[in-house]
XYZ file of C-alpha atoms in Angstrom:
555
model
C 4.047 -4.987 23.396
C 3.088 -8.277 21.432
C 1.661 -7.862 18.168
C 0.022 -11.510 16.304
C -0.743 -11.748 12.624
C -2.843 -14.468 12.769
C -3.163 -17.225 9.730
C -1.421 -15.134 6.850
C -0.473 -17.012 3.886
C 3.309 -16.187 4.365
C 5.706 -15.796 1.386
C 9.156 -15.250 2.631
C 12.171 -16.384 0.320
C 14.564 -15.578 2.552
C 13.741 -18.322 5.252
C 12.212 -20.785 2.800
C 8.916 -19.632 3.448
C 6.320 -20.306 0.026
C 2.672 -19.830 0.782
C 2.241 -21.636 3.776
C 0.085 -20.328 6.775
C 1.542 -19.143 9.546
C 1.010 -16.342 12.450
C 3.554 -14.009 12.985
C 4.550 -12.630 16.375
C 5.793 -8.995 16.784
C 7.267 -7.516 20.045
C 8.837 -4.183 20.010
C 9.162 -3.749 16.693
C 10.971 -6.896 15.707
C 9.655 -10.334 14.085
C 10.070 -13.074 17.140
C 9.607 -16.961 17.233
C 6.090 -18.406 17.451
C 4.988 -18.754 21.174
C 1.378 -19.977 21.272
C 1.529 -19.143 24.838
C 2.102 -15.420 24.784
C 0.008 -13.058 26.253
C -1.106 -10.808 23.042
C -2.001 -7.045 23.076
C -3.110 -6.926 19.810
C -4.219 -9.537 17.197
C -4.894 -8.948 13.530
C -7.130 -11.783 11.502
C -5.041 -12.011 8.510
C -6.847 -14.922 7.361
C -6.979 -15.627 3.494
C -4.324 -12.910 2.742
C -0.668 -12.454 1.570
C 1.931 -11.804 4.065
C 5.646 -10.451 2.951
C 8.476 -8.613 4.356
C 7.969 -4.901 3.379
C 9.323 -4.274 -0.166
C 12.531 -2.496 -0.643
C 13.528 -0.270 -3.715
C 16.939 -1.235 -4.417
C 17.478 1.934 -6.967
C 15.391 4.893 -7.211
C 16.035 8.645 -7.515
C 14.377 10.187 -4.243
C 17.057 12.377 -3.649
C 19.880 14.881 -4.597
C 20.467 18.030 -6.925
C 19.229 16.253 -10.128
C 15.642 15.261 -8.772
C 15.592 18.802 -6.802
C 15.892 20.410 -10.550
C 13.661 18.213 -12.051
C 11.132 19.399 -10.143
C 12.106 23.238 -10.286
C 12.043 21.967 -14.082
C 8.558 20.597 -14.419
C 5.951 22.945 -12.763
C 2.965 21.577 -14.766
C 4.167 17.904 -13.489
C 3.165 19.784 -10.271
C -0.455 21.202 -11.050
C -1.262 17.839 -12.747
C -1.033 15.928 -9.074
C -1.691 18.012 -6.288
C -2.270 15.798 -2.930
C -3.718 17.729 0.070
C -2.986 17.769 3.159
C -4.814 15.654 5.861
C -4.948 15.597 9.970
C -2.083 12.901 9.811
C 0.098 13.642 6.259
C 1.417 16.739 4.384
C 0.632 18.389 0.761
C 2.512 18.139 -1.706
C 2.560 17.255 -5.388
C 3.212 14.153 -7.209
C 3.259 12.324 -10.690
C 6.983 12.006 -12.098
C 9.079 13.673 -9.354
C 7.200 13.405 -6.082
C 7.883 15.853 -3.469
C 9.954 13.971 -0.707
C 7.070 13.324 1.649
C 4.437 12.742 -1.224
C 7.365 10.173 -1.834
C 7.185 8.523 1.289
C 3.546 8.393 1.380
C 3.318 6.247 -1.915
C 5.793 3.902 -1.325
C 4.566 3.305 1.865
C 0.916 2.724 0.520
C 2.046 0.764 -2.038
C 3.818 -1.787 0.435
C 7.412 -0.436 0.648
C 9.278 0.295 3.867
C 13.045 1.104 2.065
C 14.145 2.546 -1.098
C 18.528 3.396 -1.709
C 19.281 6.504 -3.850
C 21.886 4.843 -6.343
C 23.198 8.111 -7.486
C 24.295 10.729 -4.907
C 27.612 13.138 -5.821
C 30.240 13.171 -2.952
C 29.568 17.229 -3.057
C 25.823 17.142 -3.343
C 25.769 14.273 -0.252
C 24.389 16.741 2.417
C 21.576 18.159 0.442
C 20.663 13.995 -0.980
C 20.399 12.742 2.715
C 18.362 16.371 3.877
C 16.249 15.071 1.112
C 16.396 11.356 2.254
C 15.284 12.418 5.659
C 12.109 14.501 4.711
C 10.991 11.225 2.775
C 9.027 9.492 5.783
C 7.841 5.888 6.295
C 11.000 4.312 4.467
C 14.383 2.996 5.588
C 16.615 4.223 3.028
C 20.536 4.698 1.859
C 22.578 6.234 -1.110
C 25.255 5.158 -3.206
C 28.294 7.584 -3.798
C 28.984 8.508 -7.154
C 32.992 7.824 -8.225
C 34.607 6.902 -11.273
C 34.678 10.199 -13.103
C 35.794 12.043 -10.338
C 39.182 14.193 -10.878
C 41.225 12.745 -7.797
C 40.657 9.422 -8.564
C 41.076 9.629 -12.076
C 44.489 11.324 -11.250
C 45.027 8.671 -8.821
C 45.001 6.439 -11.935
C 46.691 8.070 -14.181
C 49.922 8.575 -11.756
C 49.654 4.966 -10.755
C 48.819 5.713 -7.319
C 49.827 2.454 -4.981
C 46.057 0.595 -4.777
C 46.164 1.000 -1.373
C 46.121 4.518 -1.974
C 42.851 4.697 -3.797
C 41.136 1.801 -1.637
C 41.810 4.597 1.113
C 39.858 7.157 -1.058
C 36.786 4.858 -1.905
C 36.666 4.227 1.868
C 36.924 7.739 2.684
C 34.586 8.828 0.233
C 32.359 6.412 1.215
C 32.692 7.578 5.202
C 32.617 11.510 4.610
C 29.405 11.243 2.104
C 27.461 8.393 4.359
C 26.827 5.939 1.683
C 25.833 2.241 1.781
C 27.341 1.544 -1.615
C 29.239 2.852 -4.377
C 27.852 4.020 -7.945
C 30.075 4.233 -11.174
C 28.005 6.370 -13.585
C 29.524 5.921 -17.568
C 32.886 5.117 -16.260
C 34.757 8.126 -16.859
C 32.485 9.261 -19.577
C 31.258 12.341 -17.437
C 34.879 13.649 -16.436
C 35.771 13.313 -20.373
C 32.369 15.367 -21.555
C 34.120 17.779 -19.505
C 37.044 17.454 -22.171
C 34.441 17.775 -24.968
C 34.987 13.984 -25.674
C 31.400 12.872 -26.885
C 31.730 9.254 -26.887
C 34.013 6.299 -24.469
C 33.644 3.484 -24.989
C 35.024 0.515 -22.614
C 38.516 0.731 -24.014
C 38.767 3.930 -25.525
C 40.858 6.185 -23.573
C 40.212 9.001 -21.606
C 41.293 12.041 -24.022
C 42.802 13.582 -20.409
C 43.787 11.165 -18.274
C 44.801 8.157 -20.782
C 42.642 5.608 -18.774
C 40.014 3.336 -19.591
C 36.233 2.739 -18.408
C 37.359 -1.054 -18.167
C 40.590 0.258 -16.195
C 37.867 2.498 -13.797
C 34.867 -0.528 -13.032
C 37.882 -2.982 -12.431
C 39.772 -0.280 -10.025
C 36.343 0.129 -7.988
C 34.975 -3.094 -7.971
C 38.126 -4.735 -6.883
C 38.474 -1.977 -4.424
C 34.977 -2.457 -3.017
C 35.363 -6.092 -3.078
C 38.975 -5.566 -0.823
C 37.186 -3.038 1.640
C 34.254 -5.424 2.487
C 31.415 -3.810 1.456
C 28.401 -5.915 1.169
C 26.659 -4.554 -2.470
C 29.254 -4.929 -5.645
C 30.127 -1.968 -7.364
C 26.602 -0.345 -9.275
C 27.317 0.024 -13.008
C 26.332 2.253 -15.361
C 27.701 0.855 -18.235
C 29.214 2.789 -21.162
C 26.852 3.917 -23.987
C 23.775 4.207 -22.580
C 20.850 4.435 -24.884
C 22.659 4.148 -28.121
C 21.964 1.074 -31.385
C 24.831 -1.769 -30.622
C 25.042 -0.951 -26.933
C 24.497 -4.653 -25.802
C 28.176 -5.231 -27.468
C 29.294 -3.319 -24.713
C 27.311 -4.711 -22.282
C 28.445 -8.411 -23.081
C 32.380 -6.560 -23.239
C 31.401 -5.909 -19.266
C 30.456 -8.721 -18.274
C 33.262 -10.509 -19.732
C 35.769 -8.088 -18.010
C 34.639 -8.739 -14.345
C 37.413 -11.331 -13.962
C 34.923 -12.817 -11.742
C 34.543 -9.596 -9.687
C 30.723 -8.986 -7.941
C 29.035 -6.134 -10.101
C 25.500 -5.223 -10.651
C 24.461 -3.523 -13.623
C 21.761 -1.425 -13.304
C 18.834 0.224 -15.819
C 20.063 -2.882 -18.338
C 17.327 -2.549 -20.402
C 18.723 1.371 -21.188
C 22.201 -1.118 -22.287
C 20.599 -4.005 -24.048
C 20.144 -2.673 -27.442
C 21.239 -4.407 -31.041
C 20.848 -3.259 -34.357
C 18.903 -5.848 -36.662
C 16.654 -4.699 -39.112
C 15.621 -1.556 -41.358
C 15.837 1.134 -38.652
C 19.205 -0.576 -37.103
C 17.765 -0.898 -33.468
C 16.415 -4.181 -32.083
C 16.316 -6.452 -29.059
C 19.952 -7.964 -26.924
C 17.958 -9.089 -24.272
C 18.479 -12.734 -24.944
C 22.373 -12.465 -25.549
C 22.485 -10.541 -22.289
C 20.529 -13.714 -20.545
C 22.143 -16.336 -21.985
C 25.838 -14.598 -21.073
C 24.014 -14.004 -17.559
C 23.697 -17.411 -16.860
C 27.251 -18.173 -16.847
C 28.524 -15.062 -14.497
C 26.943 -15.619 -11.124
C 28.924 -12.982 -10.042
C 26.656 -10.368 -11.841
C 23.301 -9.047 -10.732
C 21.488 -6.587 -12.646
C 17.975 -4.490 -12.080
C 15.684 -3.661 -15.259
C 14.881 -0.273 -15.677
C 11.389 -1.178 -17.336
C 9.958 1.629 -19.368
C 6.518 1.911 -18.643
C 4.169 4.508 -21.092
C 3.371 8.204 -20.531
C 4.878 10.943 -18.926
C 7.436 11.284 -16.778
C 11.095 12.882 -16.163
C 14.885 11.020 -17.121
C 17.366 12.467 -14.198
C 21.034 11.160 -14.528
C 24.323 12.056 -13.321
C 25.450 10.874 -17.389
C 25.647 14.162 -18.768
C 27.264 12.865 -21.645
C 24.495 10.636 -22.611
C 21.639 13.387 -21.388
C 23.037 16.093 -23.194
C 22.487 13.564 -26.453
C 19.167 13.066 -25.580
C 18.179 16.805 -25.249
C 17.259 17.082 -28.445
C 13.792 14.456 -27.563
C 13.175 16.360 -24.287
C 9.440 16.937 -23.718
C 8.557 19.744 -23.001
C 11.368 21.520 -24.779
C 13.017 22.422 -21.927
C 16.600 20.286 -20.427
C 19.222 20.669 -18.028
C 23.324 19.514 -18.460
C 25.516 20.866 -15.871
C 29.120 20.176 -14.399
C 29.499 19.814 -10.974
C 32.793 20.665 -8.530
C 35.304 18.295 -9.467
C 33.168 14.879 -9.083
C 31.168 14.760 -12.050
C 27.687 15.708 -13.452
C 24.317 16.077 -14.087
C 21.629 15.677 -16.351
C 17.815 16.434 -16.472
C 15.323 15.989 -19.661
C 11.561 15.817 -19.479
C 10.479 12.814 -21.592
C 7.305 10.853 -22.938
C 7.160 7.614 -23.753
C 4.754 6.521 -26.369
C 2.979 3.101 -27.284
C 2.564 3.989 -30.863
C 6.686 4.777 -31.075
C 8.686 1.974 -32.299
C 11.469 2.593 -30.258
C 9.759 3.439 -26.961
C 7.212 -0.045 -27.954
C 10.460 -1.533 -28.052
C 12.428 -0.410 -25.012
C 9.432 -1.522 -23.266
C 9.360 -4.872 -24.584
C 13.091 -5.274 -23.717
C 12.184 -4.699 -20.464
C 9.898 -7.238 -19.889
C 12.038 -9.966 -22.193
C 14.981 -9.349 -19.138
C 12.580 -10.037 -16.186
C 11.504 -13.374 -18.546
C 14.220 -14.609 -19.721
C 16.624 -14.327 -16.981
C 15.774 -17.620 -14.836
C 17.507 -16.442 -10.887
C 15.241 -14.134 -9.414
C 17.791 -13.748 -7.080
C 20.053 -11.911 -9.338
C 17.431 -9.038 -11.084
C 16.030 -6.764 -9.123
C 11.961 -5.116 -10.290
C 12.619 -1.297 -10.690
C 11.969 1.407 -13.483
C 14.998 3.265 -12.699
C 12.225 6.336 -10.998
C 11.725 8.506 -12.954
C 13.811 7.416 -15.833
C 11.627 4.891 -17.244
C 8.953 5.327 -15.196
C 7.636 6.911 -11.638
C 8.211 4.007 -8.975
C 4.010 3.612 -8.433
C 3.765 1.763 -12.226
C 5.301 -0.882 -9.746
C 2.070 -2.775 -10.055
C 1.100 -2.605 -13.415
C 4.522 -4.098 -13.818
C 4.428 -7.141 -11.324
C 0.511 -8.162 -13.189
C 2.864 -7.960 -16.767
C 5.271 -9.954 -15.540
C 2.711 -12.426 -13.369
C -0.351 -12.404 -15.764
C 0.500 -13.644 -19.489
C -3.050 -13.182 -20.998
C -2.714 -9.952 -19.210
C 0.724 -9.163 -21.112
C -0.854 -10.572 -24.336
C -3.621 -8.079 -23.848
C -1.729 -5.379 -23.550
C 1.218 -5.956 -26.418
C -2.143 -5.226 -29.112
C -2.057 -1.774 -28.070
C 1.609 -0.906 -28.533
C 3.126 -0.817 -31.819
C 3.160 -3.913 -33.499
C 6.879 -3.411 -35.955
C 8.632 -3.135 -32.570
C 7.357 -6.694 -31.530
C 9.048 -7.991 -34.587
C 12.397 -6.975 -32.953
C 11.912 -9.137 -29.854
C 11.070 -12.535 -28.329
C 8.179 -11.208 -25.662
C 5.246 -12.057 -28.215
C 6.674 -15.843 -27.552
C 7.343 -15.913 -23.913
C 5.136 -17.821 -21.662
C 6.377 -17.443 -18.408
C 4.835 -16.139 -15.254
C 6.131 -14.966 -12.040
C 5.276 -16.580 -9.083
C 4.177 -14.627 -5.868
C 7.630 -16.711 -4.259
C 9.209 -14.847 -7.662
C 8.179 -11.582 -7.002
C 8.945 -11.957 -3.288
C 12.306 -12.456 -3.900
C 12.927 -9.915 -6.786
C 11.160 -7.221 -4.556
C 12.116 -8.332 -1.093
C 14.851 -11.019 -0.374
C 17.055 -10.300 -3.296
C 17.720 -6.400 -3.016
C 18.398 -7.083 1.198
C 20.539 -9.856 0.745
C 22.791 -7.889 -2.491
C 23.072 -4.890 0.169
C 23.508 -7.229 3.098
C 19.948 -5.826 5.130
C 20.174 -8.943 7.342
C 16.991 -7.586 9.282
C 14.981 -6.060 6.534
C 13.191 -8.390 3.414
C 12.161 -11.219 5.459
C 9.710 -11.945 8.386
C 12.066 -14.372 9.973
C 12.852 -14.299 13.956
C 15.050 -10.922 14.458
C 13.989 -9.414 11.532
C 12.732 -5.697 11.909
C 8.808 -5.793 11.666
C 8.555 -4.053 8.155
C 5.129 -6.603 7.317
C 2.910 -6.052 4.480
C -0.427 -7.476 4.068
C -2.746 -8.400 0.621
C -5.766 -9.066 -0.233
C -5.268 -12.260 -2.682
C -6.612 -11.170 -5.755
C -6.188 -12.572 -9.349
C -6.015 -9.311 -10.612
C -2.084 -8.165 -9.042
C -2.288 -5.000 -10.069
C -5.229 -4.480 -7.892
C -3.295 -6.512 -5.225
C -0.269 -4.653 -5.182
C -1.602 -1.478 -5.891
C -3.409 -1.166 -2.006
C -2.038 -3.332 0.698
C -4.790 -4.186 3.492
C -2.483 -3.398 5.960
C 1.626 -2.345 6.377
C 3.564 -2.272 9.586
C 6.919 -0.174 9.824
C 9.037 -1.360 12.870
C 5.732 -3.112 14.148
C 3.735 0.506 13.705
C 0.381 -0.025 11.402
C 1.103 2.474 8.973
C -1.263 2.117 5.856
C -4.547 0.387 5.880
C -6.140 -0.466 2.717
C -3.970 1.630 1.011
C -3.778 4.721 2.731
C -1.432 6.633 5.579
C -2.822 5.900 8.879
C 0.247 6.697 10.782
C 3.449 8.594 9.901
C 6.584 7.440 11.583
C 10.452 8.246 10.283
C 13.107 5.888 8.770
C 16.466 4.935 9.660
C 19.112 5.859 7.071
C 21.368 2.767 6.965
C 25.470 3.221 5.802
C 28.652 1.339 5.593
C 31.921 2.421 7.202
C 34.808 0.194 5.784
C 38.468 0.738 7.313
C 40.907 3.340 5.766
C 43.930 4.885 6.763
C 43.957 8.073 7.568
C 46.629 9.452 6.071
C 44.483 9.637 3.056
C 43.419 13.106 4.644
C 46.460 14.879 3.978
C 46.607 14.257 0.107
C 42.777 15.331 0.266
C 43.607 18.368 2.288
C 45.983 19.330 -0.396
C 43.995 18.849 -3.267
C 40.714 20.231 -1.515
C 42.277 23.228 -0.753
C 44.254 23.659 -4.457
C 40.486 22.754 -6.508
C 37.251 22.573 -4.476
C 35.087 25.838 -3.124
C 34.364 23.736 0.217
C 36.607 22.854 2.826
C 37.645 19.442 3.292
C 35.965 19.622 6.702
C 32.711 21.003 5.376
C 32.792 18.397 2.584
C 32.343 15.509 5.295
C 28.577 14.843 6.653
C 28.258 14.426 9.981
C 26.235 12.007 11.989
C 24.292 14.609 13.363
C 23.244 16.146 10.561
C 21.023 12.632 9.729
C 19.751 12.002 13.019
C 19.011 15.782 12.976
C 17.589 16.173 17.006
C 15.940 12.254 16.749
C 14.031 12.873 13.085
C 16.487 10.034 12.008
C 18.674 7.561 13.076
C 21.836 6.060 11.485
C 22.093 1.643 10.976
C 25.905 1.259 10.170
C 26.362 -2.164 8.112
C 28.773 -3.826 8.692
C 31.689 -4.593 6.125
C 34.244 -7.454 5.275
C 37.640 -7.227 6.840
C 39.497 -5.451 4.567
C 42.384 -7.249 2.634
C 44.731 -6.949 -0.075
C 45.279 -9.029 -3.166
């Protein structure tokens, strides 16, 4: 069947593409080359509208134990956003921690046809991806937690040959069906364990004698050897805390000119000028940015009101327990991997720390100059649910708009930062790479973020409208795999995702050491541990896209 969008103003970084006209042919479910001469079934007069791949959310907590108890946690998040059901779509409830096909639905209305859990445990894996698969409409992916982990921190400590633990990051990688790898507070988890409260990046592990600079190195070489596409995801050391950003820079400088991508960096971008010791790093992170092009980062933009913080840090959770509202939190150990952490939180305008963390926020998205290297996310639910997506692209697009809105918030925190004196604005070329072209090309989706010839026909269609919240809030029209699946704003059609993966080599040998160990330390079997194919593509509900990886080579 040939689909034709006909006259769209087309925005697609990816190919070049900025706001020029052009139709776009579909046939089964995949973008093809323009061919006047086809016959057409079906024609949609996109005429005086914006046309972009589907967005793609390159880190957002959809799935796994932690968002399962956040919701068991918050039952009046529940009654506060009840969605019935309708002839084509499911109840459920909403606001901070959607239910997984409430989930689906929004993202889906709101433009997006992929989002990537960046924070699944090795032993919670099954349950993340059951989770993944009951989230309809999206293409999505998860990336394995290691780096506090007891085998590889072992590994470490007894000097295990490289090889060795490249094996084990491959393996890992293979048994829990990820598409990337997460480091969470390198270490920091495992040593909370060990009642060790704080590590910084070279403080030692009080167990295992190794470093959080030893454990991002270890991985992100390791990843880097293996072949797989999207650099190791960092969670930095000291999340939350006055003087953070010290660290941060201390990161960046380590790489040794490794690929990494920090994530949530406004949670790590904190100095300590003035009365109350807590101020603005955003324009020391920036300015060091500019001369590592081998780091990308995403935002974490704290947006006002309600909503739920859900981390696998329980070191830096269990700290922040004490501001959990409603009084009610969540810090557990889990198996041998790590663990997990779950506090209800409010952010407030009037605070002058939450007035800042916002504003820190938004400094990062306008101060650091290569949209191709910082990707738009709040970090859902941690700073924000994922649907303040559009208030945040009119901040960052709109400057009277911004200007506006910084006379609400309070005005000491605004003191502490450079946004009052920012002028940028994004450009819709800007936000089409930040939101499309940038997260598929960091975790090598060569069909998905553009509308290019052999892409996958993920479209979405806007009304132009001066006001972007109002344009990005309800897309006129979005196509999954050439399906129309919203128009103007709402489910029309309810169709599943593929979950996509990457498979680098390993030896299997590994198996034996992890037979061992499994059987001395874990209550499941090594066999049980593994996910299988099957259990994704679950009788034809799913289907599996393996990436493909690097050769794998040794330094």
């Amino acid at each position: 069947m040939m689909i034709k969008l006909t006259g769209g103003k087309v925005y697609d970084p990816a190919n070049n593409v900025n706001g020029e006209v052009r139709d776009i042919y579909v046939r089964d479910g995949r973008i093809v080359a323009a061919d006047p001469n086809a016959r057409v079934d079906q024609e949609y007069d996109v005429r005086g509208k914006v046309v972009m791949a589907g967005a793609i959310d390159p880190h957002t907590h959809i799935g796994g134990g932690k968002v399962t108890i956040a919701r068991t946690l918050l039952p009046e998040d529940h009654f506060k956003d009840e969605v019935a059901h309708t002839e084509i779509t499911r109840a459920g409830t909403g606001y901070a921690t959607p239910s997984t096909m409430i989930t689906g639905y929004r993202y889906a209305e709101m433009g997006y046809t992929a989002a990537f859990e960046p924070a699944m445990l090795p032993a919670n894996a099954r349950q993340a991806h059951m989770e993944m698969g009951d989230t309809p409409l999206l293409d999505k992916g998860a990336f394995v937690m290691l780096g506090s982990d007891d085998f590889l921190l072992r590994s470490m400590a007894e000097k295990q040959d490289f090889e060795f633990i490249k094996d084990y990051i491959a393996w890992t990688m293979h048994a829990s069906q990820a598409i990337a790898m997460k480091v969470v507070n390198p270490g920091g988890i495992s040593a909370f364990k060990f009642n060790q409260r704080k590590l910084d990046l070279d403080e030692q592990h009080v167990h295992y004698g190794v470093t959080p600079r030893d454990i991002i190195l270890t991985l992100a070489r390791g990843l880097l050897e293996l072949g797989v596409t999207h650099p190791l995801h960092v969670h930095g050391c000291n999340l939350g805390i006055p003087g953070n950003v010290e660290t941060t820079l201390a990161t960046i400088k380590a790489t040794e000119g490794l690929p990494l991508h920090l994530t949530h960096i406004q949670f790590h971008s904190y100095a300590t000028e003035g009365d109350r010791k807590f101020s603005s790093g955003a324009v020391q992170i920036a300015e060091l940015l500019k001369k590592y092009p081998n780091i990308s980062i995403d935002v974490g933009q704290v947006m006002f009101g309600a909503t739920c913080t859900a981390s696998g840090d329980s070191m830096r959770q269990y700290v922040g327990s004490k501001n959990a509202d409603p009084k009610r939190w969540v810090v557990m150990d889990i198996e041998c991997d790590a663990g997990c952490g779950v506090v209800p939180f409010r952010y407030r305008d009037k605070s002058f720390v939450h007035a800042l963390q916002w504003a820190i926020g938004l400094e990062t998205f306008l101060l650091c100059d290569d949209p191709w290297r910082i990707f738009l996310t709040t970090d859902h639910p941690n700073g924000a649910p994922f649907y303040t997506y559009p208030h945040l692209i009119r901040l960052l697009m709109d400057r009277d708009f911004r200007r506006e809105t910084m006379l609400h918030v309070n005005p000491d925190a605004l003191m502490y930062s450079t946004l009052p004196h920012l002028e940028r604005e994004y450009t819709m070329y800007e936000v089409a790479i930040m939101t499309r072209a940038g997260p598929a090309r960091s975790l090598g989706l060569k069909d998905l973020g553009h509308v290019g010839p052999g892409a996958r026909a993920d479209i979405t269609v806007y009304n132009e409208d001066s006001n972007r919240e109002r344009m990005f809030e309800k897309p006129a029209m979005v196509f999954k795999n050439g399906d129309l699946v919203v128009r103007d704003g709402k489910v029309i059609k309810v169709v599943n995702g593929a979950t996509h993966v990457a498979r680098p080599e390993y030896n299997r040998d590994i198996e034996k050491s992890l037979k061992s160990y499994f059987d001395r330390y874990h209550t499941v079997r090594m066999e049980n541990f593994r996910l299988s194919d099957d259990e994704i593509i679950d009788g034809g509900r799913g289907e599996i896209i393996v990436q493909p990886t690097r050769a794998r080579t040794s330094s």
